[in-house]
Amino acid sequence: MKAQAGSGLLTIAEKEFFDHIRSKKFLLIFGIFLVIAIVGMIGGITDYNKNLDTYNGHRSVATSSAMPGFFADKPSILSVFGTVATYLVYLGGILGIAMGFDLITKEKESKSLKILLSHPVYRDEVINGKALGGIFALGCALGVVLIISLATLLIYGIIPDTNEMLLIAVFGAVSFLLIFSYFAIALFMSTVSQDSGSALIYTIIIFIALSVLVPTIAQDTVMDTVIGSQPALPQELLDQMQVSVNSTTTMGVFAVKASNAIGGDKDSAGSGAWQKFNQQMQAYWEKRQAVHDSLALFSPSMNYDTVVSGVTATSTGDVINSPGMSAVSFSVSGKQVTDTGDIVGKIAGNVVALLLFPAIFFGLAYVRFMRLDVR
Amino acid sequence: MIQLEHLSKEYNGLPAVSDLTIGIPEGEIFGLLGPNGAGKSTTILMLVGLIQPSSGRCLVDGIDVAKDPIAVKQRIGYMPEDVGFYPTLTAVENLAYFAKLYRMDREPAKKRIAELLALTGLDGVTKEVGGYSKGMRQRLGLAKALLNDPSIIILDEPTANLDPKGVADYRRIITAVAGEGKTVIVSSHILAEVSRISTSVGILSAGRLVAHGAWEDLAETAGQGTHATVTLHIETLDPMPEISRTGILSITYSRDRLKATVVAESDLRDSLAEILIAHGTRLRGLSRESRSLEDLFLSYYEAAA
């Protein structure tokens, strides 16, 4: 017999990996996952092609007519993955739960945990090995989905450039984190529950709370109830102003800017009222955004939505310039033209939250398992 | 050599094992006896390193189980009560997985697994373990306990689900491995089973060790060697004769039966029969019983209570 450091961990991880990929529940959910991903991709590609045709039409008009100021973004290939993400946010969660909810309870129920722990392996090797096996299986499942998605793109003649490939990789990584988050929650529930049925029920309750309840609370109507409606425009301003409102919407922040025509420097009283109104409005939306962001941190699904929106709703930066005009970028979504670095910077907070979620639950599962009395 | 020193374990403040001190020499077949809930399994779980003692320590070949459980687990082959395996794997796959955990090389492990499955009568069984009967799982558990060729084999209720042939096979295997100088610890509440193979025993009652030693010594201490009961069944005899002889400690009568408690060395059956026949009755039956194992252990439990 030879002693090899860490070989227990790898042996357990290897067994868990093959247990996962051979299990009927995994194959069934993965099969559904794959079919939905392909259908989503095809739907997304169809939409993308339509948008591309529209864009090309607008572009030809803009460039040939020498009309200044017509700007539009070229549709992004990433928008195709946005369609897949709408399915993945639920089905991925279910896959993660299905793979994790009985990892420990199954061992308790089959009485194999006692046998397993009587071998020369450390307890942390057992829980880490189980997590590692699950991570490999999840990674494989997601890898296959991404490869098939890319293959579908190529079949339709769409070839992503390097920047888009990087963003697709980011999409894959955060999708993995989402699934791993629910896997970690399920694993924790498996360590604290007496049987698989209880573990599954508890995990589903948490899944519903995080993926449905928290986003519902963060919705407009509930938010209005919690923090109140936005400030109304004072009557005196409504009465006196000639309105020219230039409004933009960026990530839920509503900004109102009064032009000089409303009064401005000509009417210091009116200007003061506007300034006050603007401050109230800004404070309101900042508060609202802060509450939303705080809530989002507690929901892997919301973090995932935010990250995926950031990744998939980007333009390519192909700003149309009419001859002789200075380039001004304007995006329908309100986002400025960005590159991969900018996007990653914007979503970093949510990515960190997505990293923290599985880390916390895996940590809890680890501590619980290490203290488990095996009787 | 196994040494348990002042070993105690509490669950939620209730003692499961209390101040257990015991030494088991190398090469011994040691029976850990006691009724359900006596603390046998808890003691074994602490010895195997699956639960931590509340106080005290277990030493295996001088190694503290709590301090170096891996080194101890390398030396031990353990079969738990109600043994469980991975139901979707075959016996070979289960054992191959455990062999990997023992860091056994592939080819020697393959050979060892084949030998053990043949030894336990499971060779040729290719179905998944989920389809095994309890007895088959018990046989596989024994094979698993011997997989790493351990110097110490610990078996918790090993014959609980075995049929008579399985029990006979188990005895043969345990006797054989003990013959190789291995230490075997068998926990059971089936006294007859333990008495047939073990060389010494420890008796637990309510978490406490109430007796420990070789069979003969325990029997002597409990009085098994001093008393026997002679019973004579006769045709009705009235009045019964007064009988007084050396060796008779007490005697009870009914119209058709005489029951005498005698000293163990005396076999008074013939002389008692002669006396009764001389008084004009006929003998229908005659028996002599030493104290049973159950009596022996009950006496320990009662003394402990």
XYZ file of C-alpha atoms in Angstrom:
680
model
C 0.000 0.000 0.000
C 1.241 3.435 -0.885
C 0.270 6.615 0.871
C -0.339 9.580 -1.411
C -1.272 12.969 -0.063
C -4.659 14.163 -1.298
C -5.412 10.949 -3.169
C -8.516 10.438 -1.006
C -9.891 13.753 -2.227
C -9.331 12.881 -5.877
C -10.680 9.352 -5.456
C -13.873 10.678 -3.885
C -14.174 13.485 -6.468
C -13.738 10.988 -9.303
C -16.429 8.684 -7.932
C -18.819 11.581 -7.347
C -18.241 12.898 -10.851
C -19.068 9.561 -12.458
C -22.005 9.057 -10.084
C -23.403 12.393 -11.277
C -22.935 11.936 -14.984
C -24.349 8.408 -14.848
C -27.360 9.290 -12.724
C -30.757 9.345 -14.393
C -31.842 12.590 -12.755
C -28.745 14.379 -14.022
C -29.117 13.025 -17.534
C -32.811 13.906 -17.601
C -32.394 17.488 -16.397
C -29.290 17.962 -18.510
C -31.178 16.673 -21.573
C -33.993 19.151 -21.000
C -31.430 21.847 -20.322
C -29.682 21.099 -23.606
C -32.857 21.058 -25.675
C -34.042 24.339 -24.174
C -30.610 25.900 -24.711
C -30.628 24.904 -28.377
C -34.207 26.110 -28.882
C -33.320 29.347 -27.065
C -30.241 29.787 -29.231
C -32.209 29.291 -32.431
C -34.851 31.784 -31.259
C -32.148 34.232 -30.239
C -30.325 33.841 -33.545
C -33.551 34.502 -35.478
C -34.102 37.715 -33.490
C -30.470 38.663 -33.929
C -30.678 38.244 -37.705
C -33.827 40.380 -37.839
C -32.179 43.109 -35.787
C -29.096 42.881 -37.963
C -31.188 43.366 -41.107
C -32.862 46.386 -39.531
C -29.509 47.781 -38.466
C -28.032 47.283 -41.936
C -31.042 49.018 -43.459
C -30.646 51.994 -41.125
C -26.937 52.086 -41.711
C -27.275 52.217 -45.471
C -29.770 55.074 -45.145
C -27.546 56.950 -42.723
C -24.389 56.607 -44.772
C -25.958 57.322 -48.171
C -28.178 60.248 -47.265
C -25.519 62.176 -45.415
C -28.160 62.960 -42.856
C -26.485 63.904 -39.642
C -27.163 62.371 -36.311
C -28.752 59.025 -37.031
C -27.102 56.624 -34.720
C -27.839 53.062 -33.934
C -25.988 50.177 -32.341
C -25.120 47.089 -34.249
C -26.929 44.180 -32.560
C -24.666 42.058 -30.414
C -24.208 38.345 -30.810
C -24.387 38.270 -27.026
C -28.097 39.084 -27.223
C -28.554 35.496 -28.388
C -27.202 34.283 -25.057
C -29.586 36.612 -23.257
C -32.424 34.441 -24.540
C -30.691 31.305 -23.232
C -30.135 33.015 -19.881
C -33.877 33.486 -19.305
C -34.227 29.673 -19.245
C -30.938 28.995 -17.560
C -31.733 31.098 -14.511
C -34.390 28.563 -13.480
C -33.289 25.328 -15.119
C -29.677 25.831 -14.061
C -30.843 26.326 -10.489
C -32.874 23.136 -10.670
C -29.875 21.253 -12.061
C -27.679 22.512 -9.226
C -30.285 21.521 -6.641
C -30.823 18.101 -8.211
C -27.115 17.392 -8.028
C -26.571 18.559 -4.479
C -29.616 17.906 -2.327
C -28.857 14.255 -1.512
C -25.073 14.177 -1.547
C -24.812 13.583 2.193
C -28.327 12.341 3.031
C -27.976 9.614 0.388
C -24.889 8.357 2.214
C -26.760 8.457 5.508
C -29.738 6.612 4.042
C -27.673 3.873 2.412
C -25.562 3.635 5.603
C -22.452 4.032 3.476
C -21.239 7.169 5.283
C -20.046 5.134 8.259
C -18.177 2.770 5.956
C -16.713 5.624 3.942
C -15.462 7.507 6.999
C -13.946 4.372 8.492
C -11.389 4.472 5.678
C -8.140 6.419 5.924
C -9.567 9.673 4.579
C -10.004 12.966 6.348
C -13.500 14.315 6.677
C -12.642 17.421 4.718
C -11.513 15.193 1.852
C -14.991 13.674 1.808
C -16.940 16.955 1.683
C -14.398 18.626 -0.609
C -14.334 15.581 -2.870
C -18.093 15.595 -3.134
C -18.105 19.302 -3.969
C -15.281 18.887 -6.459
C -17.024 15.990 -8.209
C -20.172 18.100 -8.439
C -18.238 21.099 -9.746
C -16.629 18.987 -12.472
C -19.987 17.531 -13.478
C -21.617 20.983 -13.518
C -18.681 22.378 -15.464
C -18.966 19.567 -17.998
C -22.706 20.092 -18.372
C -22.306 23.813 -18.866
C -19.295 23.329 -21.131
C -21.312 21.044 -23.383
C -24.155 23.585 -23.470
C -21.752 26.403 -24.394
C -19.985 24.339 -27.046
C -23.302 23.354 -28.609
C -24.456 26.977 -28.416
C -21.314 28.132 -30.200
C -21.707 25.361 -32.756
C -25.281 26.538 -33.364
C -23.982 30.061 -33.945
C -21.460 28.769 -36.460
C -24.099 26.681 -38.217
C -26.062 29.892 -38.719
C -22.971 31.571 -40.080
C -22.377 33.815 -37.088
C -18.741 34.032 -36.061
C -18.012 35.833 -32.780
C -14.935 38.042 -32.651
C -12.390 37.905 -29.824
C -14.216 40.477 -27.706
C -17.472 38.569 -28.048
C -15.758 35.293 -27.260
C -14.478 36.831 -24.046
C -17.965 37.988 -23.137
C -19.359 34.543 -23.940
C -16.730 33.130 -21.581
C -17.876 35.603 -18.900
C -21.466 34.518 -19.548
C -20.408 30.870 -19.121
C -18.531 31.642 -15.927
C -21.402 33.504 -14.257
C -23.858 30.839 -15.393
C -21.621 28.322 -13.686
C -21.562 30.448 -10.529
C -25.348 30.623 -10.527
C -25.708 26.854 -10.786
C -22.935 26.326 -8.252
C -24.708 28.693 -5.838
C -27.792 26.496 -5.786
C -25.613 23.375 -5.705
C -23.890 24.743 -2.575
C -27.232 25.579 -0.937
C -28.469 22.057 -1.698
C -25.241 20.538 -0.351
C -25.613 22.500 2.883
C -29.222 21.373 3.260
C -28.056 17.826 2.665
C -25.672 18.076 5.605
C -28.273 19.474 8.015
C -31.236 17.298 6.986
C -31.949 13.808 8.196
C -33.216 12.550 4.844
C -33.142 13.475 1.170
C -36.835 14.392 1.060
C -36.426 17.049 3.745
C -33.236 18.349 2.145
C -34.997 18.732 -1.195
C -37.982 20.540 0.297
C -35.820 22.979 2.278
C -33.671 23.677 -0.775
C -36.691 24.299 -3.000
C -38.114 26.707 -0.424
C -34.829 28.640 -0.446
C -34.701 28.499 -4.254
C -38.212 29.968 -4.522
C -37.384 32.623 -1.927
C -34.213 33.690 -3.721
C -35.346 33.417 -7.310
C -38.981 34.548 -6.991
C -39.628 36.221 -3.634
C -36.620 38.553 -3.503
C -37.031 39.732 -7.141
C -40.731 40.310 -6.411
C -39.860 42.468 -3.427
C -37.413 44.384 -5.613
C -40.127 45.044 -8.195
C -41.560 48.525 -8.700
C -44.905 48.037 -6.980
C -43.444 46.421 -3.886
C -40.607 48.933 -3.831
C -43.142 51.794 -4.014
C -44.856 50.329 -0.974
C -41.623 49.950 0.911
C -39.900 53.251 0.178
C -42.804 55.327 -1.194
C -43.539 56.902 -4.553
C -41.173 59.232 -6.320
C -41.523 62.965 -5.520
C -44.176 64.754 -7.552
C -43.324 67.854 -9.595
C -44.371 70.914 -7.571
C -47.429 72.702 -8.946
C -45.631 76.073 -9.134
C -43.124 74.574 -11.521
C -45.807 72.953 -13.603
C -47.595 76.254 -13.848
C -44.709 78.401 -14.809
C -42.623 76.213 -16.959
C -42.363 75.705 -20.599
C -41.280 72.197 -20.512
C -38.491 70.726 -22.394
C -37.516 67.624 -20.730
C -34.666 65.617 -21.835
C -34.842 62.367 -20.029
C -32.710 59.364 -20.139
C -33.021 56.135 -18.318
C -29.945 54.404 -17.173
C -30.106 51.335 -14.960
C -33.298 52.539 -13.340
C -32.060 56.036 -12.567
C -34.329 58.723 -13.846
C -32.811 62.109 -14.378
C -34.690 65.228 -15.268
C -32.912 68.195 -16.633
C -34.550 71.509 -17.165
C -33.382 73.509 -20.059
C -32.853 77.235 -19.978
C -36.291 77.636 -21.482
C -37.863 76.576 -18.221
C -36.475 79.521 -16.448
C -32.942 78.801 -15.497
C -30.896 81.853 -14.839
C -33.702 84.126 -15.893
C -35.819 83.103 -12.882
C -33.807 82.421 -9.813
C -36.877 81.337 -7.778
C -37.852 78.820 -10.436
C -34.285 77.642 -10.742
C -34.107 77.037 -6.985
C -37.318 75.021 -7.077
C -36.007 72.938 -9.914
C -32.781 72.370 -8.162
C -34.616 71.239 -5.039
C -36.879 68.947 -7.067
C -33.899 67.465 -8.856
C -32.159 66.793 -5.564
C -35.251 65.082 -4.146
C -35.623 63.010 -7.270
C -31.985 62.032 -7.283
C -32.062 61.102 -3.584
C -35.198 59.039 -4.142
C -33.709 57.057 -7.000
C -30.415 56.604 -5.248
C -32.273 55.192 -2.252
C -34.339 52.978 -4.504
C -31.254 51.763 -6.344
C -29.470 51.077 -3.058
C -32.383 48.994 -1.758
C -32.592 47.149 -5.065
C -28.855 46.469 -5.129
C -28.871 45.315 -1.508
C -31.717 42.928 -2.192
C -30.022 41.711 -5.339
C -26.992 40.650 -3.344
C -29.176 38.103 -1.545
C -30.428 36.556 -4.729
C -28.115 34.658 -7.054
C -30.811 34.882 -9.698
C -30.925 38.695 -9.498
C -27.159 38.946 -9.538
C -27.118 36.655 -12.513
C -29.761 38.722 -14.301
C -27.782 41.889 -13.694
C -24.539 40.355 -14.891
C -26.106 38.739 -17.943
C -27.887 41.985 -18.826
C -24.552 43.738 -18.631
C -22.876 41.139 -20.799
C -25.551 40.450 -23.393
C -27.187 43.854 -23.869
C -24.036 45.547 -25.045
C -23.538 47.216 -28.347
C -20.478 46.614 -30.452
C -19.379 50.188 -30.473
C -20.044 50.531 -34.141
C -21.180 54.138 -34.108
C -22.341 55.480 -37.361
C -20.785 58.789 -38.250
C -22.081 60.888 -40.971
C -19.369 62.694 -42.909
C -18.336 65.853 -41.234
C -20.252 65.126 -38.022
C -18.691 64.604 -34.658
C -19.382 61.214 -33.224
C -21.943 61.114 -30.480
C -22.938 57.816 -29.051
C -26.494 57.097 -28.052
C -27.733 53.757 -27.013
C -31.369 52.738 -26.761
C -30.587 50.937 -23.557
C -28.913 53.982 -22.220
C -25.526 52.257 -22.046
C -22.515 53.834 -23.461
C -20.532 51.876 -25.943
C -18.267 49.634 -23.957
C -15.517 47.085 -24.252
C -15.047 43.895 -22.236
C -13.044 45.621 -19.521
C -15.768 48.225 -18.943
C -18.443 45.562 -18.743
C -16.491 43.444 -16.308
C -15.910 46.543 -14.199
C -19.631 47.329 -14.070
C -20.675 43.813 -13.114
C -17.794 43.129 -10.729
C -19.940 43.678 -7.624
C -22.526 41.199 -8.774
C -19.860 38.711 -9.790
C -18.348 38.986 -6.315
C -21.809 38.388 -4.819
C -22.210 35.358 -7.076
C -18.846 34.099 -5.843
C -19.682 34.759 -2.206
C -22.965 32.896 -2.264
C -21.590 29.410 -2.988
C -18.553 30.158 -0.831
C -20.735 30.940 2.197
C -23.029 27.940 1.785
C -20.185 25.590 0.998
C -18.403 26.912 4.094
C -21.483 26.203 6.206
C -21.808 22.712 4.704
C -18.127 22.097 5.416
C -18.370 23.138 9.070
C -21.558 21.132 9.599
C -20.109 18.020 8.006
C -16.892 18.247 9.993
C -18.946 18.265 13.204
C -21.356 15.575 12.144
C -21.696 12.728 14.667
C -21.805 9.521 12.684
C -23.917 7.064 14.646
C -2.693 -3.992 21.271
C -5.770 -1.915 21.939
C -6.116 0.190 25.035
C -9.199 2.149 26.032
C -8.450 4.568 28.849
C -11.235 6.152 30.907
C -13.309 6.435 27.780
C -16.584 8.328 28.124
C -19.137 9.602 25.658
C -22.230 11.673 26.282
C -25.041 12.455 23.892
C -26.969 15.585 24.860
C -25.757 15.253 28.436
C -26.763 11.594 28.719
C -23.913 9.134 29.193
C -23.628 6.447 26.521
C -20.275 5.141 27.722
C -18.834 5.913 31.150
C -15.220 5.658 32.226
C -14.440 2.569 30.186
C -10.947 1.212 30.673
C -9.974 -2.013 28.991
C -6.949 -3.597 27.311
C -7.168 -6.090 24.475
C -3.969 -7.999 23.749
C -2.775 -8.744 20.236
C -4.158 -11.911 18.637
C -7.224 -12.029 20.885
C -10.788 -12.612 19.727
C -12.537 -10.253 22.055
C -16.289 -10.283 22.528
C -17.971 -7.033 23.502
C -21.242 -8.054 25.049
C -24.230 -6.226 26.339
C -27.905 -5.652 25.762
C -29.188 -3.069 23.272
C -28.195 0.422 24.376
C -25.336 -0.825 26.560
C -22.787 1.328 24.690
C -21.148 -1.328 22.499
C -21.569 0.489 19.185
C -20.605 3.833 20.708
C -17.412 2.274 22.060
C -16.605 0.837 18.653
C -17.343 4.124 16.863
C -14.891 5.880 19.173
C -12.327 3.151 18.584
C -12.703 3.481 14.810
C -12.471 7.283 15.034
C -15.958 8.018 13.759
C -17.001 9.875 16.892
C -14.935 11.790 19.376
C -14.919 10.720 23.029
C -16.207 13.246 25.547
C -13.217 12.265 27.642
C -10.583 9.562 27.779
C -8.751 8.090 24.809
C -8.378 5.047 22.573
C -4.927 3.767 21.712
C -4.304 1.371 18.851
C -0.735 0.072 18.740
C 0.131 3.057 20.904
C -1.450 5.566 18.482
C -4.125 7.862 19.870
C -7.155 7.532 17.591
C -8.158 11.175 18.099
C -4.684 12.445 17.215
C -3.884 10.285 14.206
C -7.089 8.692 12.947
C -5.668 8.008 9.494
C -2.841 5.848 10.840
C -5.336 3.919 12.973
C -7.803 3.484 10.108
C -5.027 2.008 7.973
C -4.635 -0.733 10.593
C -8.314 -1.422 11.110
C -10.926 -3.329 9.148
C -14.390 -2.311 10.310
C -17.828 -3.681 9.625
C -20.628 -1.583 11.161
C -23.939 -2.853 12.376
C -26.460 -2.566 9.521
C -23.659 -2.285 7.004
C -24.341 -0.155 3.913
C -22.766 0.181 0.513
C -23.310 2.206 -2.648
C -26.441 0.625 -4.045
C -25.816 1.451 -7.695
C -22.397 -0.199 -7.714
C -21.597 -3.914 -7.812
C -19.678 -5.649 -5.029
C -16.489 -5.459 -7.079
C -17.002 -1.742 -7.797
C -17.730 -1.005 -4.138
C -14.635 -2.857 -2.961
C -12.489 -1.342 -5.731
C -13.525 2.127 -4.543
C -12.635 1.296 -0.942
C -9.338 -0.248 -2.081
C -8.505 3.084 -3.722
C -9.223 4.833 -0.442
C -6.775 2.428 1.200
C -4.291 3.489 -1.510
C -3.959 -0.105 -2.672
C -2.398 -0.592 -6.081
C -4.801 -1.646 -8.800
C -3.613 -5.180 -9.547
C -3.076 -6.379 -5.947
C -6.452 -4.848 -5.076
C -8.145 -6.691 -7.944
C -6.625 -9.967 -6.787
C -7.547 -9.336 -3.157
C -11.141 -8.472 -4.053
C -11.534 -11.690 -6.035
C -10.150 -13.713 -3.109
C -12.434 -12.057 -0.573
C -15.551 -12.423 -2.689
C -14.759 -16.111 -3.089
C -14.146 -16.402 0.660
C -17.489 -14.816 1.506
C -19.418 -16.677 -1.171
C -20.153 -13.629 -3.304
C -18.000 -14.501 -6.293
C -19.998 -14.548 -9.476
C -22.631 -12.148 -8.119
C -22.676 -9.341 -10.674
C -25.804 -7.439 -9.713
C -25.744 -4.043 -8.044
C -25.525 -4.066 -4.252
C -28.912 -2.338 -4.076
C -30.400 -5.705 -5.021
C -28.615 -7.627 -2.266
C -30.362 -9.261 0.678
C -29.319 -8.196 4.176
C -27.325 -11.379 4.540
C -25.435 -10.725 1.300
C -24.644 -7.203 2.440
C -23.367 -8.651 5.703
C -21.086 -11.020 3.768
C -19.858 -8.126 1.663
C -19.291 -6.178 4.871
C -17.036 -8.943 6.109
C -15.138 -8.894 2.808
C -14.781 -5.117 3.139
C -13.483 -5.448 6.696
C -10.733 -7.773 5.468
C -9.913 -5.806 2.307
C -6.821 -3.985 3.533
C -5.480 -7.066 5.315
C -5.811 -5.251 8.652
C -4.112 -6.268 11.869
C -7.297 -5.397 13.792
C -10.762 -6.427 12.678
C -13.775 -4.833 14.338
C -17.182 -6.324 13.689
C -20.374 -4.826 15.070
C -23.209 -7.390 15.279
C -21.668 -9.424 12.445
C -24.157 -12.285 12.376
C -27.346 -10.317 12.845
C -28.690 -11.004 9.343
C -26.868 -14.173 8.396
C -28.495 -17.527 7.708
C -27.025 -20.630 9.427
C -24.610 -21.264 6.577
C -23.558 -17.633 6.648
C -22.956 -17.860 10.382
C -20.872 -20.992 9.921
C -18.851 -19.307 7.142
C -18.363 -16.268 9.316
C -17.049 -18.396 12.207
C -14.686 -20.206 9.871
C -13.340 -16.956 8.429
C -12.908 -15.237 11.796
C -11.222 -18.248 13.318
C -8.878 -18.394 10.332
C -7.890 -14.739 10.455
C -7.423 -14.927 14.210
C -5.096 -17.839 13.546
C -2.940 -15.433 11.529
C -2.349 -13.426 14.705
C -4.888 -10.666 13.985
C -6.890 -9.097 16.772
C -10.647 -9.444 16.351
C -13.264 -7.487 18.270
C -16.806 -8.741 17.948
C -19.668 -6.769 19.387
C -22.906 -8.628 19.868
C -25.865 -9.203 22.080
C -26.089 -12.800 20.884
C -24.239 -14.514 23.709
C -24.037 -17.965 22.218
C -22.456 -16.583 19.063
C -19.781 -14.658 20.902
C -19.109 -17.537 23.274
C -18.319 -19.849 20.367
C -15.488 -17.817 18.919
C -14.169 -15.349 21.450
C -11.326 -15.986 23.836
C -12.217 -13.165 26.197
C -15.122 -10.813 26.727
C -16.084 -7.486 28.152
C -19.614 -7.043 29.384
C -21.183 -3.618 29.130
C -24.287 -2.534 30.942
C -25.658 1.014 30.714
C -22.361 2.266 29.349
C -20.264 0.715 32.096
C -17.926 -2.235 31.959
C -19.343 -4.695 34.464
C -17.061 -7.636 33.738
C -13.973 -8.316 31.697
C -11.794 -11.370 31.243
C -11.530 -14.908 29.922
C -14.731 -16.948 29.704
C -13.726 -19.423 32.361
C -12.779 -16.718 34.825
C -16.058 -14.926 34.353
C -18.065 -18.114 34.726
C -16.208 -18.942 37.890
C -16.739 -15.476 39.308
C -20.434 -15.582 38.517
C -20.842 -18.967 40.123
C -21.318 -21.025 36.999
C -18.784 -23.540 38.262
C -20.406 -24.092 41.691
C -24.034 -24.903 40.980
C -26.048 -27.296 38.863
C -29.663 -28.335 38.866
C -30.760 -31.994 38.767
C -34.380 -32.650 37.918
C -36.075 -36.069 38.151
C -39.534 -36.663 36.673
C -41.298 -39.578 38.340
C -44.676 -41.222 38.722
C -46.708 -39.807 41.594
C -45.094 -40.504 44.948
C -46.787 -39.466 48.147
C -45.287 -38.852 50.574
C -41.938 -37.898 49.114
C -38.989 -39.333 51.033
C -36.659 -37.116 52.996
C -33.340 -37.034 51.126
C -30.149 -35.812 52.629
C -26.811 -36.407 50.938
C -23.480 -34.710 50.591
C -23.480 -32.402 47.618
C -27.153 -31.479 47.768
C -27.584 -27.801 48.556
C -31.339 -27.603 48.401
C -34.224 -29.708 47.208
C -37.836 -29.043 46.183
C -40.629 -31.553 45.659
C -43.909 -31.816 43.925
C -46.025 -34.954 43.480
C -44.279 -35.984 40.266
C -41.013 -34.063 40.276
C -37.931 -33.587 42.394
C -35.609 -30.692 41.708
C -32.269 -30.493 43.495
C -29.606 -27.837 43.415
C -26.283 -29.565 43.737
C -22.628 -28.632 43.779
C -21.233 -28.647 40.258
C -18.680 -31.375 40.851
C -21.341 -33.823 42.088
C -23.300 -35.852 39.592
C -26.036 -37.117 41.888
C -28.462 -38.234 39.199
C -27.866 -41.989 39.733
C -28.043 -41.932 43.514
C -31.165 -39.747 43.561
C -32.871 -42.036 41.060
C -31.981 -45.080 43.148
C -33.491 -43.543 46.313
C -36.755 -42.686 44.571
C -37.075 -46.080 42.884
C -36.417 -47.712 46.259
C -39.475 -45.809 47.531
C -41.657 -47.480 44.911
C -41.895 -45.075 42.068
C -40.775 -45.189 38.445
C -38.454 -42.768 36.739
C -39.817 -40.974 33.696
C -37.071 -38.499 33.019
C -33.845 -37.127 34.350
C -31.785 -34.005 33.531
C -28.870 -31.961 34.799
C -28.248 -28.306 33.873
C -25.379 -26.057 34.607
C -26.195 -22.353 34.706
C -26.866 -21.104 31.202
C -24.924 -18.317 29.539
C -27.996 -16.157 29.814
C -28.079 -16.788 33.571
C -24.433 -15.902 33.730
C -24.861 -12.578 31.970
C -28.087 -11.752 33.686
C -26.282 -12.148 36.956
C -23.754 -9.539 35.806
C -26.436 -7.157 34.589
C -28.394 -7.542 37.789
C -25.280 -7.009 39.849
C -24.516 -3.870 37.861
C -28.058 -2.578 38.206
